[in-house]
Amino acid sequence: MTSLLGRPKRVLVTGGAGFIGSHLTRRLLERGDDVVVVDNFYSGSRDNILELRDEPRFELMRHDVTFPLYIEVDEIYHLACPASPVFYQRDPVQTTKTCVHGSINMLGLAKRTNAKILLASTSEVYGDPAVHPQEESYWGNVNTIGIRSCYDEGKRAAETLFFDYWRQHQLRIKVARIFNTYGPRMAPDDGRVVSNFIVQALQGQPLTIFGDGQQTRSFCYVDDLVEGLIRLMDSPDEVTGPINLGNPGEFTMLELAEKVLALVGGDSKLEYRPLPQDDPVRRRPDITRAQTTLGWGPTVPLDEGLARTVDHFRAKLAGV
């Protein structure tokens, strides 16, 4: 893609060495953008972007977004923040700082450079929802002082900042609320249910089920999610969001475990543990707004996406 000046767009991806960020970076490079990845590698990995080192339009900066950044860009995809409970609960104060200070710094950069900026928000802003499925008009049911609050409330504050910059400074903003996403390059130790189940099954360990396993999630394959992010960024300026991006297919944890075991084989059992504090009981996006505004919807069925993800982890654990 080219900028208004006739040159390739210069796009900043914060958190670009993470799971979603690395997939997004590849897509942007494939379409001809110049891409600057910023990451402090707290939860991202150099391995995710190692093969991009020699790409002439790729640039990597080790930087923490809680500190200001001074570069020239046309667009900013602001993904920087640990998104799995294992990582964001390890240093909850830093998680909140990343959400709040990081957003302030990236919004300031967008204001100075007149760049369009997209926030990777989350379905966690809905908390343990009292409305099902969740549509963007729902304000959520979030515990402000729980162990997940650093992330949930941090992202809610980030959304507030984005819309205040839009109202006060007429900044061109986009806010995506991302539901559970999975696929190759997930970290095997990030504590998310898809990677947990697959790694446990491949290693012949029991699959950890929290609670009774009847809680539900909706799983979106990463390629579909990236397509939604790009469509949102490329949408007209009056489309600010928030817009839900996720797959409305709803599965219990027991159903997911059965699917993983069927793909991997072996004789792993299920091991039940207490449900963590504030863990949402149900989660499913209403994607009507994404369908009508962006012409977007998921295309990869869960069985197909899981098979690709199992192949990735099988190769990774084998050292291939």
XYZ file of C-alpha atoms in Angstrom:
320
model
C 0.000 0.000 0.000
C 1.187 3.523 -0.711
C 0.803 6.682 1.321
C -0.633 9.959 0.054
C 2.938 10.950 -0.815
C 3.214 8.088 -3.306
C 5.702 6.069 -1.249
C 5.051 2.815 0.662
C 3.203 3.328 3.905
C 5.435 3.299 6.953
C 3.553 1.267 9.540
C 4.433 0.835 13.195
C 3.379 -2.398 14.927
C 3.879 -2.265 18.688
C 4.113 -5.747 20.151
C 5.061 -6.949 16.686
C 7.140 -9.867 17.992
C 4.098 -11.319 19.723
C 1.744 -13.988 18.461
C -0.764 -11.771 16.640
C 1.754 -8.986 15.922
C 4.109 -11.286 14.031
C 1.307 -12.540 11.770
C 0.133 -8.972 11.165
C 3.674 -7.847 10.337
C 4.005 -10.510 7.637
C 0.701 -9.532 6.057
C 1.689 -5.859 5.950
C 5.071 -6.672 4.404
C 3.408 -8.907 1.807
C 1.229 -6.057 0.620
C 4.195 -3.706 0.256
C 4.230 -1.652 3.464
C 7.381 -0.603 5.275
C 6.967 -2.074 8.757
C 8.658 -1.029 11.984
C 8.203 -3.524 14.796
C 8.599 -2.276 18.357
C 8.789 -4.836 21.157
C 10.482 -5.173 24.541
C 10.238 -9.001 24.371
C 8.461 -9.328 27.706
C 5.979 -11.778 26.203
C 6.952 -11.603 22.514
C 9.738 -13.687 20.997
C 12.541 -12.965 18.549
C 11.847 -16.383 17.029
C 8.512 -15.075 15.736
C 10.212 -12.515 13.495
C 13.641 -14.094 12.980
C 12.980 -14.941 9.339
C 12.117 -11.289 8.596
C 15.576 -9.915 9.433
C 16.671 -9.676 5.805
C 13.415 -8.200 4.514
C 14.378 -4.779 3.098
C 11.138 -3.171 4.325
C 11.343 -4.593 7.855
C 12.848 -2.788 10.826
C 13.025 -3.943 14.463
C 13.378 -1.681 17.487
C 13.718 -2.973 21.034
C 11.659 -0.484 23.001
C 9.199 -0.341 25.896
C 6.099 1.641 24.926
C 5.762 3.021 28.451
C 8.510 5.398 27.299
C 7.966 7.898 24.445
C 9.013 6.940 20.926
C 10.135 9.436 18.303
C 9.852 8.125 14.748
C 7.906 9.061 11.618
C 5.011 6.777 10.650
C 1.763 6.821 8.673
C -0.146 4.198 10.665
C 0.160 2.601 14.092
C -1.170 -0.799 15.116
C -0.927 -0.644 18.904
C -0.794 -4.274 20.062
C 1.831 -3.988 22.813
C 0.618 -5.620 26.029
C 0.882 -9.132 27.475
C -2.451 -10.754 26.673
C -2.332 -14.041 28.585
C -2.984 -14.275 32.336
C 0.364 -15.975 32.980
C 2.223 -12.936 31.647
C -0.011 -10.040 32.633
C -0.439 -11.283 36.225
C 3.299 -11.741 36.649
C 3.777 -7.970 36.809
C 0.306 -6.423 37.107
C 1.539 -2.889 37.755
C 3.612 -2.958 34.582
C 0.605 -4.385 32.694
C -1.523 -1.399 33.689
C 1.327 0.978 32.836
C 1.658 -0.654 29.414
C -2.067 -0.220 28.765
C -2.243 3.373 30.007
C 1.205 4.963 29.586
C 1.789 2.941 26.416
C -1.450 4.185 24.893
C -0.720 7.793 25.896
C 2.697 7.587 24.240
C 1.398 6.002 21.042
C -1.507 8.451 20.836
C 0.980 11.284 21.279
C 3.070 9.877 18.453
C -0.016 9.595 16.249
C -0.973 13.184 17.069
C 2.485 14.510 16.205
C 2.778 12.573 12.930
C -0.920 12.762 11.958
C -0.935 8.967 11.802
C -3.988 6.752 11.923
C -3.876 4.522 15.021
C -5.572 1.235 15.898
C -5.904 -0.147 19.414
C -5.908 -3.888 19.927
C -8.436 -3.944 22.744
C -9.982 -7.116 24.065
C -13.171 -8.984 24.848
C -11.992 -8.813 28.467
C -13.522 -5.314 28.632
C -16.850 -7.177 28.929
C -15.632 -9.036 32.041
C -17.877 -11.896 33.117
C -20.743 -10.764 30.883
C -24.350 -10.526 31.959
C -25.319 -10.105 28.278
C -24.845 -12.928 25.780
C -23.594 -12.775 23.092
C -21.610 -9.592 23.699
C -22.245 -6.632 21.407
C -20.253 -3.419 21.390
C -22.940 -1.393 23.164
C -22.610 -3.556 26.289
C -20.610 -1.789 29.019
C -19.372 -4.936 30.697
C -19.244 -6.553 34.146
C -15.673 -6.134 35.367
C -14.150 -6.489 38.825
C -11.994 -3.393 39.369
C -9.808 -4.968 42.106
C -9.360 -8.597 41.044
C -6.291 -10.443 39.795
C -7.343 -9.896 36.159
C -8.127 -6.193 36.630
C -4.701 -4.966 35.547
C -5.489 -6.189 32.035
C -9.283 -5.793 31.937
C -9.344 -2.290 33.408
C -6.106 -1.336 31.670
C -7.680 -1.995 28.279
C -10.868 -0.185 29.289
C -8.749 2.849 30.226
C -6.902 2.555 26.905
C -10.224 2.682 25.040
C -11.173 5.779 27.052
C -7.924 7.479 26.064
C -8.411 6.654 22.390
C -11.882 8.143 22.294
C -10.840 11.208 24.288
C -8.015 11.854 21.787
C -10.590 11.423 19.003
C -12.971 13.924 20.585
C -10.376 16.402 21.838
C -7.760 16.246 19.052
C -9.740 14.773 16.121
C -7.249 11.916 15.964
C -8.059 9.158 13.480
C -8.631 6.161 15.748
C -9.750 2.548 15.374
C -10.621 0.270 18.302
C -10.837 -3.508 17.829
C -12.119 -5.744 20.606
C -10.328 -9.036 20.016
C -11.881 -12.293 21.206
C -9.911 -15.503 21.831
C -7.461 -15.991 18.975
C -5.278 -19.020 18.293
C -2.885 -20.418 15.694
C 0.791 -21.038 14.920
C 3.374 -19.051 16.906
C 1.382 -19.071 20.124
C 3.812 -19.394 23.023
C 3.671 -22.918 24.464
C 3.866 -21.531 28.019
C 1.455 -18.605 27.745
C -1.316 -20.283 29.710
C -4.029 -19.937 27.051
C -6.365 -22.861 26.756
C -5.644 -23.833 23.126
C -1.870 -23.931 23.552
C -2.210 -25.566 26.990
C -4.369 -28.399 25.680
C -2.259 -29.023 22.586
C 1.088 -29.023 24.394
C -0.257 -31.201 27.201
C -1.726 -33.693 24.719
C 1.458 -33.832 22.621
C 3.502 -34.498 25.767
C 1.109 -37.145 27.029
C 0.164 -35.094 30.080
C -3.330 -34.666 31.547
C -5.330 -31.800 30.028
C -6.060 -29.194 32.691
C -9.758 -28.368 32.983
C -10.653 -25.482 35.278
C -14.027 -25.692 36.985
C -16.466 -28.185 35.475
C -15.371 -27.456 31.899
C -18.758 -26.051 30.910
C -17.522 -22.464 30.586
C -17.474 -21.354 26.957
C -15.167 -19.455 24.636
C -15.192 -18.553 20.944
C -11.996 -19.223 19.012
C -10.855 -17.186 15.999
C -7.983 -18.378 13.803
C -5.196 -15.813 13.640
C -5.319 -15.300 9.854
C -8.981 -14.314 10.111
C -8.221 -11.921 12.969
C -5.399 -10.223 11.064
C -7.686 -9.727 8.069
C -10.183 -8.021 10.371
C -7.543 -5.714 11.844
C -6.351 -4.626 8.401
C -9.907 -4.051 7.163
C -10.621 -1.930 10.220
C -7.475 0.138 9.726
C -8.301 0.643 6.040
C -11.924 1.622 6.712
C -13.131 5.241 6.340
C -12.095 7.672 9.076
C -15.627 7.888 10.463
C -15.432 4.182 11.386
C -13.832 4.352 14.820
C -15.221 1.242 16.475
C -15.208 -0.328 18.903
C -15.722 -3.366 16.708
C -15.755 -6.970 17.912
C -13.399 -9.275 16.002
C -13.818 -12.943 16.773
C -15.486 -16.164 15.724
C -19.064 -16.489 17.035
C -18.787 -20.286 17.238
C -19.138 -21.127 20.948
C -17.523 -24.182 22.548
C -17.190 -25.484 26.087
C -13.742 -26.293 27.421
C -14.694 -29.973 27.431
C -15.639 -29.796 23.746
C -12.305 -28.139 22.950
C -10.421 -30.798 24.921
C -12.196 -33.553 22.990
C -11.290 -31.941 19.673
C -7.619 -31.623 20.642
C -7.430 -35.214 21.863
C -9.028 -36.448 18.634
C -6.377 -34.589 16.596
C -3.350 -35.506 18.706
C -4.261 -39.028 19.737
C -2.653 -40.676 22.749
C -4.258 -41.434 26.074
C -4.137 -38.137 27.950
C -6.755 -37.838 30.676
C -8.576 -34.769 31.993
C -7.438 -33.192 35.249
C -9.927 -30.890 36.990
C -8.800 -27.861 39.005
C -10.637 -24.966 40.699
C -11.866 -22.156 38.446
C -9.553 -19.090 38.722
C -10.922 -15.876 40.228
C -13.109 -13.797 37.877
C -12.739 -16.276 35.011
C -15.638 -15.501 32.617
C -18.294 -18.208 32.413
C -19.460 -17.410 28.855
C -17.890 -15.562 25.982
C -19.162 -15.144 22.407
C -18.947 -12.087 20.149
C -21.775 -10.471 18.282
C -19.947 -9.603 15.038
C -22.849 -7.907 13.249
C -21.007 -4.588 13.229
C -17.859 -6.132 11.681
C -19.960 -7.931 9.068
C -21.929 -4.862 8.022
C -19.201 -2.213 8.382
C -16.107 -4.120 7.258
C -17.595 -6.973 5.240
C -15.610 -9.231 7.558
C -16.297 -12.613 9.056
C -14.191 -15.632 10.043
C -13.537 -18.254 7.362
C -11.419 -20.920 9.107
C -13.460 -23.541 11.026
C -12.173 -24.548 14.457
C -11.292 -28.107 13.403
C -9.168 -26.838 10.497
C -7.446 -24.163 12.553
C -6.717 -26.587 15.380
C -5.148 -29.050 12.944
C -2.778 -26.327 11.670
C -1.956 -25.309 15.228
C -1.268 -28.901 16.300
C 1.122 -29.294 13.344
C 2.945 -26.128 14.445
C 3.377 -27.262 18.033
C 4.337 -30.795 17.005
C 7.170 -29.365 14.875
C 8.167 -26.883 17.576
C 8.361 -29.495 20.319
C 10.380 -31.718 17.982
C 12.845 -28.879 17.443
C 12.113 -28.626 13.712
